[in-house]
């Protein structure tokens, strides 16, 4: 039986604990979410029928500050997945040194099957349902899979109507016209590719060489990852999404693929390319593999076929613990999600600061601060990995759990 995302999280914690001096009760606390809200939303469809929609908001840990994390719309969302994603947010915020704990939301729906009106009613109902469970100093949601600035705009508008006043920092990832930060939509991929991959390649002695890359997922994160790989000089030779994949050893031009995806909704069918499956994509002879779709895609079953030197996890939880063990044995470096994709939450934090102060920054200021944060966190983790001879994920968890527990000790156990 493959492990659930939450079981994978527990195993990742256990793999870090031997390298930490922490009291077992704090480890037990980190292994449980503090509170989880479950909602059943009756959604009025355009044809007059009503569908019952399940949704959750998980608050994993808030020792370092208010809960923070995205909201995912997906037909396969479960409570277990939402709780795991919230736990990974606790680790991620601590790795990168943000004043936040970890949260995540999930709505079990198929957004592509909903009309715009249905999507708006569902989004507003979810925002109303969690309104007593969030706020600028309590829990600040943001976008994730299948949610975007428009959904954040409906969330914010609903919340502000519930509380009867403006509250610009209650949600992040908003449209720039409503107080969103410049640079937020590209931040996850920019942080992961331009800054974290750059530093990784330098440390591995690969910087400046002709390198190739394969990319899974071509949504918000994957498409901009393609753009930034090109900017970094990497040739993206394989891309796959939920509908299929494409391969061309000469590499793909970002603008042309993006235009095709805008028209067709998928990379599949892109001209001048060989069709490939997602499994074939993982086995391509490339230098860098970037999973940027969903969790649990690199497993014991397919990790043995991976030829890349580096796996840069832009998705959350794409590698199972068993899959990672195979990659580590083969000498493949896994740059973990909690570091690689932290750029999104870093710029979300910048948006939260800008909303609270009313002092809005230029895109150059945002990108410069993002670079500083990501580069510093990378080197902290890299040093710890080298000194202790552990994986980058273990190093990230050691750093993060150490920070969270340090705050928990000051707070004490109450209640
Ligand atoms: P998105 O909805 O914009 O795109 C998801 C992409 O994954 C699409 O191209 C889709 O076709 C593809 N996909 C879905 N199921 C697939 C499958 N079974 N096989 C192959 N491809 C599949 O989502 P996104 O915002 O780009 O998020 C992608 C990943 O990055 C998620 O794991 C998310 O949690 C993570 N992430 C997102 C952000 C953010 O700021 N949006 C931040 C950090 C991490």
CSV table of N, CA, C and O in Angstrom, one decimal, residues 13-115:
chain,number,residue,atom,x,y,z
A,13,UNK,N,9.4,13.4,9.3
A,13,UNK,CA,9.8,14.0,10.6
A,13,UNK,C,10.7,13.0,11.3
A,13,UNK,O,11.7,13.3,11.9
A,14,UNK,N,10.3,11.7,11.3
A,14,UNK,CA,11.1,10.6,12.0
A,14,UNK,C,12.5,10.6,11.5
A,14,UNK,O,13.4,10.3,12.2
A,15,UNK,N,12.7,10.9,10.2
A,15,UNK,CA,14.0,10.8,9.6
A,15,UNK,C,14.9,12.0,10.1
A,15,UNK,O,16.1,11.9,9.9
A,16,UNK,N,14.3,13.0,10.5
A,16,UNK,CA,15.1,14.2,11.0
A,16,UNK,C,15.3,14.2,12.5
A,16,UNK,O,16.4,14.7,12.9
A,17,UNK,N,14.4,13.6,13.2
A,17,UNK,CA,14.5,13.6,14.7
A,17,UNK,C,15.9,13.1,15.3
A,17,UNK,O,16.4,13.7,16.2
A,18,UNK,N,16.5,12.0,14.7
A,18,UNK,CA,17.8,11.6,15.3
A,18,UNK,C,18.8,12.7,15.3
A,18,UNK,O,19.8,12.6,16.0
A,19,UNK,N,18.7,13.7,14.4
A,19,UNK,CA,19.7,14.7,14.3
A,19,UNK,C,19.4,16.0,15.1
A,19,UNK,O,20.0,17.0,14.9
A,20,UNK,N,18.4,15.9,15.9
A,20,UNK,CA,17.9,17.0,16.7
A,20,UNK,C,17.9,16.7,18.2
A,20,UNK,O,17.7,15.5,18.6
A,21,UNK,N,18.1,17.7,19.0
A,21,UNK,CA,17.9,17.5,20.5
A,21,UNK,C,16.5,18.1,20.8
A,21,UNK,O,16.5,19.3,21.1
A,22,UNK,N,15.5,17.3,20.8
A,22,UNK,CA,14.2,17.8,21.1
A,22,UNK,C,13.4,16.9,22.0
A,22,UNK,O,13.6,15.7,21.9
A,23,UNK,N,12.6,17.4,22.9
A,23,UNK,CA,11.8,16.6,23.8
A,23,UNK,C,10.7,15.9,23.0
A,23,UNK,O,10.1,16.5,22.1
A,24,UNK,N,10.5,14.6,23.3
A,24,UNK,CA,9.5,13.8,22.5
A,24,UNK,C,8.1,14.4,22.5
A,24,UNK,O,7.4,14.3,21.5
A,25,UNK,N,7.8,15.2,23.5
A,25,UNK,CA,6.4,15.7,23.5
A,25,UNK,C,6.2,16.8,22.4
A,25,UNK,O,5.1,16.9,21.8
A,26,UNK,N,7.3,17.5,22.1
A,26,UNK,CA,7.2,18.5,21.0
A,26,UNK,C,7.1,17.8,19.7
A,26,UNK,O,6.4,18.2,18.8
A,27,UNK,N,7.8,16.7,19.5
A,27,UNK,CA,7.7,15.9,18.3
A,27,UNK,C,6.3,15.4,18.1
A,27,UNK,O,5.7,15.5,17.1
A,28,UNK,N,5.7,14.9,19.2
A,28,UNK,CA,4.3,14.4,19.2
A,28,UNK,C,3.4,15.5,18.8
A,28,UNK,O,2.5,15.3,18.0
A,29,UNK,N,3.6,16.7,19.3
A,29,UNK,CA,2.8,17.9,18.9
A,29,UNK,C,2.9,18.2,17.4
A,29,UNK,O,1.9,18.5,16.8
A,30,UNK,N,4.1,18.1,16.9
A,30,UNK,CA,4.3,18.4,15.5
A,30,UNK,C,3.7,17.4,14.6
A,30,UNK,O,3.4,17.6,13.4
A,31,UNK,N,3.5,16.2,15.1
A,31,UNK,CA,2.9,15.1,14.3
A,31,UNK,C,1.4,15.2,14.2
A,31,UNK,O,0.8,14.4,13.6
A,32,UNK,N,0.8,16.2,14.9
A,32,UNK,CA,-0.7,16.3,14.8
A,32,UNK,C,-1.1,17.7,14.4
A,32,UNK,O,-0.4,18.7,14.9
A,33,UNK,N,-2.2,17.8,13.6
A,33,UNK,CA,-2.7,19.2,13.4
A,33,UNK,C,-3.4,19.7,14.6
A,33,UNK,O,-4.0,19.0,15.4
A,34,UNK,N,-3.2,21.1,14.9
A,34,UNK,CA,-3.9,21.6,16.1
A,34,UNK,C,-5.4,21.6,15.9
A,34,UNK,O,-6.1,21.3,16.9
A,35,UNK,N,-5.9,22.0,14.8
A,35,UNK,CA,-7.4,22.0,14.6
A,35,UNK,C,-7.7,21.9,13.1
A,35,UNK,O,-6.9,22.4,12.3
A,36,UNK,N,-8.8,21.2,12.8
A,36,UNK,CA,-9.2,21.0,11.4
A,36,UNK,C,-10.7,21.3,11.3
A,36,UNK,O,-11.5,20.7,12.0
A,37,UNK,N,-11.0,22.2,10.4
A,37,UNK,CA,-12.5,22.5,10.2
A,37,UNK,C,-12.9,21.8,9.0
A,37,UNK,O,-12.3,21.8,7.9
A,38,UNK,N,-14.1,21.1,9.1
A,38,UNK,CA,-14.6,20.3,8.0
A,38,UNK,C,-16.0,21.0,7.6
A,38,UNK,O,-16.8,21.2,8.5
A,39,UNK,N,-16.2,21.3,6.4
A,39,UNK,CA,-17.4,21.9,5.9
A,39,UNK,C,-18.2,21.0,4.9
A,39,UNK,O,-17.5,20.3,4.1
A,40,UNK,N,-19.5,21.1,4.9
A,40,UNK,CA,-20.3,20.6,3.8
A,40,UNK,C,-21.0,21.8,3.2
A,40,UNK,O,-21.8,22.4,3.8
A,41,UNK,N,-20.7,22.0,1.9
A,41,UNK,CA,-21.2,23.2,1.3
A,41,UNK,C,-22.3,22.8,0.3
A,41,UNK,O,-22.0,22.0,-0.7
A,42,UNK,N,-23.6,23.2,0.5
A,42,UNK,CA,-24.6,23.0,-0.5
A,42,UNK,C,-24.4,24.0,-1.7
A,42,UNK,O,-24.6,25.2,-1.5
A,43,UNK,N,-24.1,23.5,-2.9
A,43,UNK,CA,-23.8,24.4,-4.0
A,43,UNK,C,-25.0,24.4,-5.0
A,43,UNK,O,-25.3,23.3,-5.6
A,44,UNK,N,-25.6,25.5,-5.1
A,44,UNK,CA,-26.7,25.6,-6.1
A,44,UNK,C,-26.1,25.6,-7.5
A,44,UNK,O,-25.4,26.6,-7.8
A,45,UNK,N,-26.5,24.7,-8.4
A,45,UNK,CA,-25.9,24.6,-9.7
A,45,UNK,C,-26.8,25.5,-10.6
A,45,UNK,O,-28.0,25.8,-10.3
A,46,UNK,N,-26.3,25.8,-11.8
A,46,UNK,CA,-27.0,26.6,-12.8
A,46,UNK,C,-28.4,26.0,-13.2
A,46,UNK,O,-29.3,26.7,-13.5
A,47,UNK,N,-28.4,24.6,-13.2
A,47,UNK,CA,-29.7,24.0,-13.6
A,47,UNK,C,-30.7,23.9,-12.5
A,47,UNK,O,-31.7,23.2,-12.6
A,48,UNK,N,-30.4,24.5,-11.3
A,48,UNK,CA,-31.3,24.4,-10.2
A,48,UNK,C,-31.0,23.3,-9.2
A,48,UNK,O,-31.5,23.4,-8.1
A,49,UNK,N,-30.3,22.3,-9.6
A,49,UNK,CA,-30.0,21.2,-8.6
A,49,UNK,C,-29.0,21.7,-7.6
A,49,UNK,O,-28.4,22.8,-7.7
A,50,UNK,N,-28.8,20.9,-6.5
A,50,UNK,CA,-27.9,21.2,-5.4
A,50,UNK,C,-26.9,20.1,-5.3
A,50,UNK,O,-27.3,18.9,-5.1
A,51,UNK,N,-25.6,20.4,-5.2
A,51,UNK,CA,-24.6,19.4,-5.0
A,51,UNK,C,-24.0,19.7,-3.6
A,51,UNK,O,-23.8,20.8,-3.2
A,52,UNK,N,-23.7,18.6,-2.9
A,52,UNK,CA,-23.0,18.7,-1.6
A,52,UNK,C,-21.5,18.6,-1.8
A,52,UNK,O,-21.0,17.6,-2.4
A,53,UNK,N,-20.8,19.6,-1.4
A,53,UNK,CA,-19.4,19.7,-1.6
A,53,UNK,C,-18.6,19.6,-0.3
A,53,UNK,O,-19.0,20.4,0.6
A,54,UNK,N,-17.7,18.8,-0.2
A,54,UNK,CA,-16.9,18.6,1.1
A,54,UNK,C,-15.7,19.6,1.0
A,54,UNK,O,-15.0,19.7,-0.1
A,55,UNK,N,-15.3,20.2,2.1
A,55,UNK,CA,-14.2,21.1,2.1
A,55,UNK,C,-13.6,21.1,3.5
A,55,UNK,O,-14.2,20.8,4.5
A,56,UNK,N,-12.3,21.5,3.6
A,56,UNK,CA,-11.6,21.5,4.8
A,56,UNK,C,-10.7,22.8,4.9
A,56,UNK,O,-10.3,23.3,3.9
A,57,UNK,N,-10.3,23.1,6.2
A,57,UNK,CA,-9.2,24.0,6.4
A,57,UNK,C,-8.5,23.5,7.6
A,57,UNK,O,-9.1,23.3,8.7
A,58,UNK,N,-7.2,23.1,7.4
A,58,UNK,CA,-6.4,22.5,8.5
A,58,UNK,C,-5.4,23.5,9.0
A,58,UNK,O,-4.7,24.2,8.3
A,59,UNK,N,-5.4,23.7,10.4
A,59,UNK,CA,-4.4,24.5,11.1
A,59,UNK,C,-3.4,23.5,11.7
A,59,UNK,O,-3.7,22.9,12.7
A,60,UNK,N,-2.2,23.4,11.2
A,60,UNK,CA,-1.3,22.4,11.7
A,60,UNK,C,-0.5,22.9,12.9
A,60,UNK,O,-0.5,22.2,14.0
A,61,UNK,N,0.2,24.0,12.9
A,61,UNK,CA,1.0,24.5,14.0
A,61,UNK,C,1.1,26.0,13.9
A,61,UNK,O,1.3,26.5,12.8
A,62,UNK,N,1.0,26.7,15.0
A,62,UNK,CA,1.2,28.2,14.9
A,62,UNK,C,2.2,28.7,16.0
A,62,UNK,O,2.0,29.9,16.4
A,63,UNK,N,3.2,27.9,16.3
A,63,UNK,CA,4.2,28.4,17.3
A,63,UNK,C,4.9,29.6,16.8
A,63,UNK,O,5.3,30.5,17.5
A,64,UNK,N,5.2,29.6,15.5
A,64,UNK,CA,6.0,30.7,14.9
A,64,UNK,C,5.2,31.9,14.5
A,64,UNK,O,5.8,33.0,14.2
A,65,UNK,N,3.9,31.8,14.4
A,65,UNK,CA,3.1,32.9,14.0
A,65,UNK,C,1.8,32.5,13.4
A,65,UNK,O,1.5,31.3,13.5
A,66,UNK,N,1.0,33.4,12.8
A,66,UNK,CA,-0.3,33.0,12.3
A,66,UNK,C,-0.2,31.8,11.3
A,66,UNK,O,0.8,31.7,10.6
A,67,UNK,N,-1.3,31.0,11.1
A,67,UNK,CA,-1.3,30.0,10.2
A,67,UNK,C,-1.3,30.5,8.8
A,67,UNK,O,-1.9,31.6,8.5
A,68,UNK,N,-0.6,29.8,7.8
A,68,UNK,CA,-0.5,30.3,6.5
A,68,UNK,C,-0.5,29.2,5.5
A,68,UNK,O,0.2,28.2,5.7
A,69,UNK,N,-1.2,29.3,4.4
A,69,UNK,CA,-1.2,28.2,3.4
A,69,UNK,C,-2.3,28.4,2.4
A,69,UNK,O,-3.3,29.1,2.6
A,70,UNK,N,-2.2,27.7,1.3
A,70,UNK,CA,-3.1,27.9,0.1
A,70,UNK,C,-4.4,27.1,0.3
A,70,UNK,O,-4.6,26.4,1.2
A,71,UNK,N,-5.2,27.3,-0.7
A,71,UNK,CA,-6.5,26.6,-0.8
A,71,UNK,C,-6.5,25.8,-2.2
A,71,UNK,O,-6.3,26.5,-3.2
A,72,UNK,N,-6.7,24.5,-2.1
A,72,UNK,CA,-6.7,23.7,-3.3
A,72,UNK,C,-8.1,23.3,-3.7
A,72,UNK,O,-8.9,22.9,-2.9
A,73,UNK,N,-8.4,23.4,-5.0
A,73,UNK,CA,-9.7,22.9,-5.6
A,73,UNK,C,-9.3,21.7,-6.4
A,73,UNK,O,-8.6,21.8,-7.4
A,74,UNK,N,-9.8,20.5,-6.1
A,74,UNK,CA,-9.4,19.3,-6.8
A,74,UNK,C,-10.4,18.2,-6.5
A,74,UNK,O,-10.8,18.0,-5.4
A,75,UNK,N,-10.8,17.4,-7.5
A,75,UNK,CA,-11.8,16.3,-7.3
A,75,UNK,C,-11.3,15.2,-6.3
A,75,UNK,O,-12.1,14.5,-5.7
A,76,UNK,N,-10.0,15.1,-6.1
A,76,UNK,CA,-9.4,14.0,-5.3
A,76,UNK,C,-9.0,14.5,-3.9
A,76,UNK,O,-8.4,13.8,-3.1
A,77,UNK,N,-9.3,15.8,-3.6
A,77,UNK,CA,-8.9,16.3,-2.2
A,77,UNK,C,-9.5,15.5,-1.1
A,77,UNK,O,-10.7,15.2,-1.1
A,78,UNK,N,-8.7,15.1,-0.1
A,78,UNK,CA,-9.1,14.4,1.1
A,78,UNK,C,-8.7,15.2,2.3
A,78,UNK,O,-7.8,16.0,2.2
A,79,UNK,N,-9.2,14.8,3.5
A,79,UNK,CA,-8.8,15.5,4.7
A,79,UNK,C,-7.3,15.2,5.0
A,79,UNK,O,-6.6,16.0,5.3
A,80,UNK,N,-7.0,13.9,4.7
A,80,UNK,CA,-5.6,13.5,4.9
A,80,UNK,C,-4.6,14.4,4.1
A,80,UNK,O,-3.6,14.8,4.6
A,81,UNK,N,-5.0,14.6,2.9
A,81,UNK,CA,-4.1,15.4,2.0
A,81,UNK,C,-4.0,16.8,2.5
A,81,UNK,O,-2.9,17.4,2.6
A,82,UNK,N,-5.1,17.4,2.9
A,82,UNK,CA,-5.1,18.8,3.4
A,82,UNK,C,-4.3,18.9,4.6
A,82,UNK,O,-3.5,19.9,4.8
A,83,UNK,N,-4.4,17.9,5.5
A,83,UNK,CA,-3.6,18.0,6.8
A,83,UNK,C,-2.1,17.8,6.5
A,83,UNK,O,-1.3,18.6,7.0
A,84,UNK,N,-1.8,16.9,5.6
A,84,UNK,CA,-0.4,16.8,5.2
A,84,UNK,C,0.2,18.1,4.6
A,84,UNK,O,1.2,18.6,4.9
A,85,UNK,N,-0.6,18.7,3.7
A,85,UNK,CA,-0.2,19.9,3.1
A,85,UNK,C,0.0,21.0,4.1
A,85,UNK,O,0.9,21.9,4.0
A,86,UNK,N,-0.9,21.0,5.1
A,86,UNK,CA,-0.7,22.1,6.2
A,86,UNK,C,0.6,21.8,7.0
A,86,UNK,O,1.2,22.8,7.4
A,87,UNK,N,0.9,20.5,7.2
A,87,UNK,CA,2.1,20.2,8.0
A,87,UNK,C,3.3,20.6,7.2
A,87,UNK,O,4.3,21.2,7.7
A,88,UNK,N,3.3,20.4,5.9
A,88,UNK,CA,4.4,20.8,5.0
A,88,UNK,C,4.6,22.3,5.1
A,88,UNK,O,5.7,22.8,5.0
A,89,UNK,N,3.5,23.0,5.2
A,89,UNK,CA,3.6,24.5,5.3
A,89,UNK,C,4.2,24.9,6.6
A,89,UNK,O,5.0,25.9,6.6
A,90,UNK,N,4.0,24.2,7.7
A,90,UNK,CA,4.7,24.6,8.9
A,90,UNK,C,6.2,24.4,8.7
A,90,UNK,O,7.0,25.3,9.1
A,91,UNK,N,6.6,23.3,8.1
A,91,UNK,CA,8.0,23.1,7.9
A,91,UNK,C,8.6,24.2,6.9
A,91,UNK,O,9.6,24.8,7.1
A,92,UNK,N,7.8,24.4,5.8
A,92,UNK,CA,8.3,25.4,4.8
A,92,UNK,C,8.5,26.8,5.4
A,92,UNK,O,9.5,27.4,5.2
A,93,UNK,N,7.5,27.3,6.1
A,93,UNK,CA,7.6,28.6,6.7
A,93,UNK,C,8.8,28.7,7.6
A,93,UNK,O,9.5,29.7,7.7
A,94,UNK,N,9.0,27.6,8.4
A,94,UNK,CA,10.2,27.6,9.3
A,94,UNK,C,11.5,27.5,8.6
A,94,UNK,O,12.5,28.2,9.0
A,95,UNK,N,11.6,26.7,7.5
A,95,UNK,CA,12.8,26.6,6.7
A,95,UNK,C,13.3,28.0,6.2
A,95,UNK,O,14.4,28.3,6.3
A,96,UNK,N,12.3,28.7,5.8
A,96,UNK,CA,12.6,30.0,5.1
A,96,UNK,C,12.6,31.1,6.1
A,96,UNK,O,13.0,32.3,5.7
A,97,UNK,N,12.3,30.9,7.3
A,97,UNK,CA,12.4,31.9,8.4
A,97,UNK,C,11.3,32.9,8.3
A,97,UNK,O,11.5,34.1,8.7
A,98,UNK,N,10.0,32.5,8.0
A,98,UNK,CA,8.9,33.4,8.0
A,98,UNK,C,8.2,33.4,9.3
A,98,UNK,O,8.2,32.4,10.0
A,99,UNK,N,7.5,34.5,9.7
A,99,UNK,CA,6.8,34.5,11.0
A,99,UNK,C,5.5,33.8,10.9
A,99,UNK,O,4.5,34.4,11.3
A,100,UNK,N,5.4,32.6,10.4
A,100,UNK,CA,4.1,31.9,10.2
A,100,UNK,C,4.2,30.5,10.6
A,100,UNK,O,5.2,29.8,10.6
A,101,UNK,N,3.0,30.0,10.9
A,101,UNK,CA,2.8,28.5,11.1
A,101,UNK,C,2.2,28.0,9.8
A,101,UNK,O,2.3,28.6,8.7
A,102,UNK,N,1.7,26.7,9.9
A,102,UNK,CA,1.3,26.1,8.6
A,102,UNK,C,-0.2,25.8,8.6
A,102,UNK,O,-0.8,25.3,9.6
A,103,UNK,N,-0.8,26.0,7.4
A,103,UNK,CA,-2.3,25.8,7.2
A,103,UNK,C,-2.5,25.3,5.8
A,103,UNK,O,-1.6,25.4,5.0
A,104,UNK,N,-3.6,24.8,5.5
A,104,UNK,CA,-4.0,24.5,4.1
A,104,UNK,C,-5.5,24.3,4.0
A,104,UNK,O,-6.1,23.9,5.0
A,105,UNK,N,-6.0,24.6,2.9
A,105,UNK,CA,-7.5,24.4,2.6
A,105,UNK,C,-7.7,23.5,1.4
A,105,UNK,O,-6.8,23.5,0.5
A,106,UNK,N,-8.8,22.8,1.4
A,106,UNK,CA,-9.1,22.0,0.2
A,106,UNK,C,-10.6,22.0,0.0
A,106,UNK,O,-11.4,21.9,0.9
A,107,UNK,N,-11.0,22.0,-1.3
A,107,UNK,CA,-12.4,21.9,-1.6
A,107,UNK,C,-12.5,20.8,-2.7
A,107,UNK,O,-11.8,20.9,-3.7
A,108,UNK,N,-13.3,19.8,-2.4
A,108,UNK,CA,-13.4,18.6,-3.3
A,108,UNK,C,-14.4,19.0,-4.4
A,108,UNK,O,-15.6,18.9,-4.2
A,109,UNK,N,-13.9,19.4,-5.5
A,109,UNK,CA,-14.7,19.8,-6.7
A,109,UNK,C,-13.9,19.6,-8.0
A,109,UNK,O,-12.7,19.5,-7.9
A,110,UNK,N,-14.6,19.7,-9.1
A,110,UNK,CA,-13.9,19.7,-10.4
A,110,UNK,C,-14.1,21.0,-11.0
A,110,UNK,O,-15.1,21.3,-11.7
A,111,UNK,N,-13.2,22.0,-10.8
A,111,UNK,CA,-13.4,23.4,-11.3
A,111,UNK,C,-13.7,23.5,-12.7
A,111,UNK,O,-14.5,24.3,-13.2
A,112,UNK,N,-13.1,22.6,-13.6
A,112,UNK,CA,-13.3,22.7,-15.0
A,112,UNK,C,-14.7,22.4,-15.4
A,112,UNK,O,-15.2,22.7,-16.5
A,113,UNK,N,-15.4,21.7,-14.5
A,113,UNK,CA,-16.8,21.3,-14.8
A,113,UNK,C,-17.8,22.3,-14.3
A,113,UNK,O,-19.0,22.2,-14.4
A,114,UNK,N,-17.3,23.4,-13.6
A,114,UNK,CA,-18.2,24.4,-13.1
A,114,UNK,C,-18.3,25.6,-13.9
A,114,UNK,O,-17.3,26.0,-14.5
A,115,UNK,N,-19.5,26.3,-14.0
A,115,UNK,CA,-19.5,27.5,-14.7
A,115,UNK,C,-18.9,28.6,-13.9
A,115,UNK,O,-18.7,28.4,-12.7
